[in-house]
Short mmCIF file of C-alpha atoms in Angstrom, two decimals:
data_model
loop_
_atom_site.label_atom_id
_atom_site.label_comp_id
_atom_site.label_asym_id
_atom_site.label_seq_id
_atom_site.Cartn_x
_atom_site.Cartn_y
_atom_site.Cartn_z
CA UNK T 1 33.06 120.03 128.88
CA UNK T 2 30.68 117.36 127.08
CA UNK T 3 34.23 116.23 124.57
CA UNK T 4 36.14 116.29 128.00
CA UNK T 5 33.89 113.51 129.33
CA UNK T 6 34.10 111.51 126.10
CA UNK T 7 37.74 111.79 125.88
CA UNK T 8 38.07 110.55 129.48
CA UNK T 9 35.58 107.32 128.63
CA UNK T 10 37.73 107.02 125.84
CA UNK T 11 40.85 107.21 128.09
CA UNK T 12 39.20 104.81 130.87
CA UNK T 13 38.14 102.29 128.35
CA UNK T 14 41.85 101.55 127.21
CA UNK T 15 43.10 101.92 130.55
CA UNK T 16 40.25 99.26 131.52
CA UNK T 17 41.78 96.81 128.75
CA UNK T 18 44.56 96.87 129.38
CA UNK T 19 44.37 95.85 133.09
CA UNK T 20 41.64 93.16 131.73
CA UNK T 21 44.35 91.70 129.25
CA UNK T 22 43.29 88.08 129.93
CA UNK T 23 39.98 88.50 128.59
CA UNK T 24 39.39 87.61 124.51
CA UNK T 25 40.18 90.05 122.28
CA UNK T 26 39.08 90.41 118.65
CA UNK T 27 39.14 92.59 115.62
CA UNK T 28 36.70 94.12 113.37
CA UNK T 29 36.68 95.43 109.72
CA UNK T 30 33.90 96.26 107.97
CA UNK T 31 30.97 99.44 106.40
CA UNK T 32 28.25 101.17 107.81
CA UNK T 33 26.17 102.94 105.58
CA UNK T 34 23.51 105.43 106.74
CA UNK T 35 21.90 108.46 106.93
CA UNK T 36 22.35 111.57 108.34
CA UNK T 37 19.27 114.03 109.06
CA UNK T 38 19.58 117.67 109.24
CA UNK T 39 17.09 118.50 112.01
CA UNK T 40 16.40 122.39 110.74
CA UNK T 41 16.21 121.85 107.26
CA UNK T 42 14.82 118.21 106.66
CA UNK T 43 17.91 117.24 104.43
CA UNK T 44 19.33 113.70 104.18
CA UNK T 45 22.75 112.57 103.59
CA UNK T 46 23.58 108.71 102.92
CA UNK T 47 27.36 108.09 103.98
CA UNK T 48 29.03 105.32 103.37
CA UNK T 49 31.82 104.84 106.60
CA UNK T 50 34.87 102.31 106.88
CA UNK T 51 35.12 100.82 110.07
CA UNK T 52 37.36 99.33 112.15
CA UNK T 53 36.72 98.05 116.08
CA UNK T 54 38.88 96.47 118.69
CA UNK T 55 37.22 94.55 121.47
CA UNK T 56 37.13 92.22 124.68
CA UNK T 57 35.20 89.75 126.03
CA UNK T 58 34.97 89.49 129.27
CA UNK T 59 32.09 86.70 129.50
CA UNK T 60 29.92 85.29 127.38
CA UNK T 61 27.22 88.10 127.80
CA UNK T 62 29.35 91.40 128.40
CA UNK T 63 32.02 93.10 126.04
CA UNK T 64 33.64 96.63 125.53
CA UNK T 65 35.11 97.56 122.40
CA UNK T 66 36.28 100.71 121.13
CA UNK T 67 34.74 101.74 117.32
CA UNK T 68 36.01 103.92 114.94
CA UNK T 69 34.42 105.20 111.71
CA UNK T 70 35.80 107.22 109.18
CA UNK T 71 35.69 108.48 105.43
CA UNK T 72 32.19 109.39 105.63
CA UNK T 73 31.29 112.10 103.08
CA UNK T 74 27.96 113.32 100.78
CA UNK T 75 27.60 115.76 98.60
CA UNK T 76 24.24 117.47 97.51
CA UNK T 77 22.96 119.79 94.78
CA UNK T 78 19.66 121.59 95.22
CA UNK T 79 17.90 124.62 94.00
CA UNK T 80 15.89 127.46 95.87
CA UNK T 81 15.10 130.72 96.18
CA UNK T 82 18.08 133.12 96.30
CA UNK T 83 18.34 136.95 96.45
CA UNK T 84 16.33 139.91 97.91
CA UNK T 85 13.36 140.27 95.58
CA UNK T 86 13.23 144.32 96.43
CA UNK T 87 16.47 144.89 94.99
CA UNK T 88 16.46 142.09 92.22
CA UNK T 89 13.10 144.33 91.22
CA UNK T 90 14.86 147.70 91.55
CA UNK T 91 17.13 146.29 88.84
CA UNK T 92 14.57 144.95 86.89
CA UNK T 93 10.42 143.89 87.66
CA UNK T 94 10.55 141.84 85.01
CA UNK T 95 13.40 139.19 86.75
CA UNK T 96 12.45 136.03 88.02
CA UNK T 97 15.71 134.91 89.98
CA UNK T 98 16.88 131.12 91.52
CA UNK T 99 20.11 129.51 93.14
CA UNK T 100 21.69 126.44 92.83
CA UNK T 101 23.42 125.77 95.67
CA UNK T 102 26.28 122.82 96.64
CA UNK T 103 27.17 121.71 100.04
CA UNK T 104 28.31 118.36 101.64
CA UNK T 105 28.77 116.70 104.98
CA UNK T 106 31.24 114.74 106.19
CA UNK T 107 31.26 112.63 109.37
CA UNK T 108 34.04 110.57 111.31
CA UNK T 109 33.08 109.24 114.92
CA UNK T 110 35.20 107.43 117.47
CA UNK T 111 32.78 105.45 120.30
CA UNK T 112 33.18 103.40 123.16
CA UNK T 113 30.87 100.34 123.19
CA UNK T 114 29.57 98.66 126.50
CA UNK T 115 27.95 95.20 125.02
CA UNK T 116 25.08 92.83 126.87
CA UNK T 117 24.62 89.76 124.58
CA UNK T 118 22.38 86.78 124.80
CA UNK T 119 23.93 83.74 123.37
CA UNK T 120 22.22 80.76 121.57
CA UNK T 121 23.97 78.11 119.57
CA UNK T 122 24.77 79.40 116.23
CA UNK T 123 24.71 83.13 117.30
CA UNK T 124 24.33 85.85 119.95
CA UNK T 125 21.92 88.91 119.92
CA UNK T 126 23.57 91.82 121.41
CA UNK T 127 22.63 95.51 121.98
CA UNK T 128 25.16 98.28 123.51
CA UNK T 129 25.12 101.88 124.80
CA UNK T 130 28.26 103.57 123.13
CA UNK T 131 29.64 107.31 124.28
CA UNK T 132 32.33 108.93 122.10
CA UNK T 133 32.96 112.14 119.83
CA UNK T 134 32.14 112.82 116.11
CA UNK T 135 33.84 115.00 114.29
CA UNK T 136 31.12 117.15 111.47
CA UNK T 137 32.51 119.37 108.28
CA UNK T 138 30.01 121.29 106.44
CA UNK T 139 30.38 123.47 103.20
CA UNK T 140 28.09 125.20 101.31
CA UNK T 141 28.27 127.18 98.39
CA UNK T 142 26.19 128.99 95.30
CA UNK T 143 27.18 127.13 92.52
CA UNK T 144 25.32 129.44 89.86
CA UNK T 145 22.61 132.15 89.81
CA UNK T 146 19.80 131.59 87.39
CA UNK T 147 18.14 134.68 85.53
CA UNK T 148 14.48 134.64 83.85
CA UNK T 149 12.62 136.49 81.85
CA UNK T 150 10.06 136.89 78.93
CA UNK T 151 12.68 137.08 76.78
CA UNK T 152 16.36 134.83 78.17
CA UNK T 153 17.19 132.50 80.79
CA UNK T 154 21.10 132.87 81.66
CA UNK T 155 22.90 131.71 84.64
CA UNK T 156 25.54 133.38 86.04
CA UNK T 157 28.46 132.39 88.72
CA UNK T 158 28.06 134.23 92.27
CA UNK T 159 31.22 135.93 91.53
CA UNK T 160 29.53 137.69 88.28
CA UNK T 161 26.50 138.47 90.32
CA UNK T 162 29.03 140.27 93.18
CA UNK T 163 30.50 142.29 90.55
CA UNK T 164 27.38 143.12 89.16
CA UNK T 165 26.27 144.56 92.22
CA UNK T 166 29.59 146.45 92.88
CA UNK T 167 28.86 147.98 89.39
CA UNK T 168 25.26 148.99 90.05
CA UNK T 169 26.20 150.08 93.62
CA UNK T 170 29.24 152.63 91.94
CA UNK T 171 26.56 153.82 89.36
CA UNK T 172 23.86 155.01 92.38
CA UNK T 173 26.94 156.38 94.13
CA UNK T 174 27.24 158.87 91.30
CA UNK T 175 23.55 159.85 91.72
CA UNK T 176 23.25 160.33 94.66
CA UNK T 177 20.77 157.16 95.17
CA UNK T 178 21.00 154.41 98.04
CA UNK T 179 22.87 151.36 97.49
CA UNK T 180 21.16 147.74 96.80
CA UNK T 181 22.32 144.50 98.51
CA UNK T 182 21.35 141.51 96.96
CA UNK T 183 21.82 139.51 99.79
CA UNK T 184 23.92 136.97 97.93
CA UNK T 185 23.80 134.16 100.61
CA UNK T 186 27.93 133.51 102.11
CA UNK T 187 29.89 130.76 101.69
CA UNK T 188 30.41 128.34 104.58
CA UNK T 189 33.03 125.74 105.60
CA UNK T 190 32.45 124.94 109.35
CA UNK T 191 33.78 121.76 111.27
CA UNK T 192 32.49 121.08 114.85
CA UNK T 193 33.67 118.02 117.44
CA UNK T 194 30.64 117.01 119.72
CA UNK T 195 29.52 114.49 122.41
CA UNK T 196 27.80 111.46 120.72
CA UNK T 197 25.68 108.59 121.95
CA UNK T 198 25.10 105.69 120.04
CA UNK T 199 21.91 103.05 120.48
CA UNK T 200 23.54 99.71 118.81
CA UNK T 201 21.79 96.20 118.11
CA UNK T 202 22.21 93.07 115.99
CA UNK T 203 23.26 89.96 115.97
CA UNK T 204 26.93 88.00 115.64
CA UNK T 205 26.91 84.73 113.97
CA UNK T 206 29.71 81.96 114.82
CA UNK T 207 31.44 84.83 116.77
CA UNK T 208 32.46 86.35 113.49
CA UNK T 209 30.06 88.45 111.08
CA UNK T 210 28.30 91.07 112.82
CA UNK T 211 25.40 92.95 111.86
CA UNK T 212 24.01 95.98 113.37
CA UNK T 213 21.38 98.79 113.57
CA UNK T 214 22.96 102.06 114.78
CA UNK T 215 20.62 105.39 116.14
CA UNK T 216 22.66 108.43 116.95
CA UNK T 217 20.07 111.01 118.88
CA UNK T 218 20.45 114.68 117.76
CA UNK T 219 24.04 116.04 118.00
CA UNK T 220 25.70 118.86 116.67
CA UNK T 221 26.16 122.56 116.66
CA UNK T 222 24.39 125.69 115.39
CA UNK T 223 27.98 126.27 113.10
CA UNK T 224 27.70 122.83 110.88
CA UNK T 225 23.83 122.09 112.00
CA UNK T 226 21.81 119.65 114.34
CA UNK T 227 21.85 115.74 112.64
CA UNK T 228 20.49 112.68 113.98
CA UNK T 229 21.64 109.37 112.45
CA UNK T 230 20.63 105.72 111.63
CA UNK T 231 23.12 103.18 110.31
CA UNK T 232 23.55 99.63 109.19
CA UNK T 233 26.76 97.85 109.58
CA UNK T 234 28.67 94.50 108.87
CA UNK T 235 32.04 93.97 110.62
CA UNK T 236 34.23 90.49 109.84
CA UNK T 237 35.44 89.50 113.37
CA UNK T 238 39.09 88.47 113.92
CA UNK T 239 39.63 86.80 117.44
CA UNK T 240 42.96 85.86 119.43
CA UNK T 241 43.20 83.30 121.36
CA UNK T 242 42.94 84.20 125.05
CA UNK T 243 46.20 85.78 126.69
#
């Protein structure tokens, strides 16, 4: 229900344009970059977004303008503890076992942007209240298994590991002896479209470069996780005359 009521601002803001088409419109082009914050786990993501904005003036102190931003992506590599240690030791006490894991986020957002600026000679501050939808990919996946012990260090891929357990699992089959599960963690690839807010302010100077702090509270879903966001943008203006 929350995407329906974005959709609809979405909807009513370009419907409210276009019956407003005598106020100044403008243009934007520009980069945000940022960073994402996984509320569960801690992690941090810095994306880098293109972004593109189309808005109107209809005063000197109020705008709306719809914002898009797309292309942003990160990609992480980490290590941690991997494995159920009661069935690594089964196989052997003398094992000391690790993962290296890959995943990435990605994060594309559409907003619409209600604008209150103050003018002054050379420049207006401005803050806004945006609502819109982002759309969130996630993957992860074990890149490689890491084996220690007095003697080695290996690393394996998690489809070696799999088959290794397959193997050991036929061989205690044969005897009569229970299974082990290594609890090799899953791959994941999950994409989830949610409600966003958006807290904007900055400054635009000779009505043409605009710069901007952006605070996303926490959105999300339990499939891709829960991320808050803080971003810093430039956009090069491009205004029409007035129709």
């Amino acid at each position: 229900m929350k995407i329906q009521y974005a959709i609809g601002a979405l909807i009513g803001a370009a419907a409210f344009c276009s019956l407003n088409a005598s106020a100044s419109q403008y243009l934007g082009v520009g980069a945000e970059y940022g960073v994402l914050k996984e509320q569960y786990s801690g992690a941090e993501y810095p994306i880098l977004n293109f972004e593109t904005r189309f808005g109107m003036d209809f005063s000197d102190r109020f705008s709306v303008e719809v914002e898009g931003a797309v292309l942003g992506k990160d990609d992480r590599e980490f290590e941690g503890g991997c494995l159920d240690p009661g069935a690594v030791e089964r196989i052997n006490d003398d094992f000391s076992v690790g993962c290296a894991y890959l995943d990435s986020v990605s994060r594309q957002a559409v907003t619409v942007n209600f604008v209150l600026s103050q003018p002054f000679a050379n420049f207006d501050l401005f803050t806004c209240l945006g609502v819109g939808a982002v759309r969130t990919s996630y993957t992860f996946t074990v890149d490689s298994v890491g084996v220690s012990s007095t003697e080695a260090f290996q690393e394996y891929s998690a489809a070696d590991v799999q088959r290794a357990e397959d193997q050991i699992n036929f061989g205690l089959s044969l005897i009569g002896a229970d299974p082990i599960d290594l609890q090799l963690p899953d791959d994941i690839s999950e994409t989830s479209i949610d409600l966003l807010y958006s807290l904007e302010g900055g400054i635009l100077i000779d009505d043409t470069h605009r710069l901007s702090v952006t605070w996303n509270p926490e959105y999300g879903s339990e499939e891709v996780g829960k991320y808050k966001y803080v971003g810093f943008s430039y956009s090069w203006l491009f205004r029409f005359d007035d129709f």
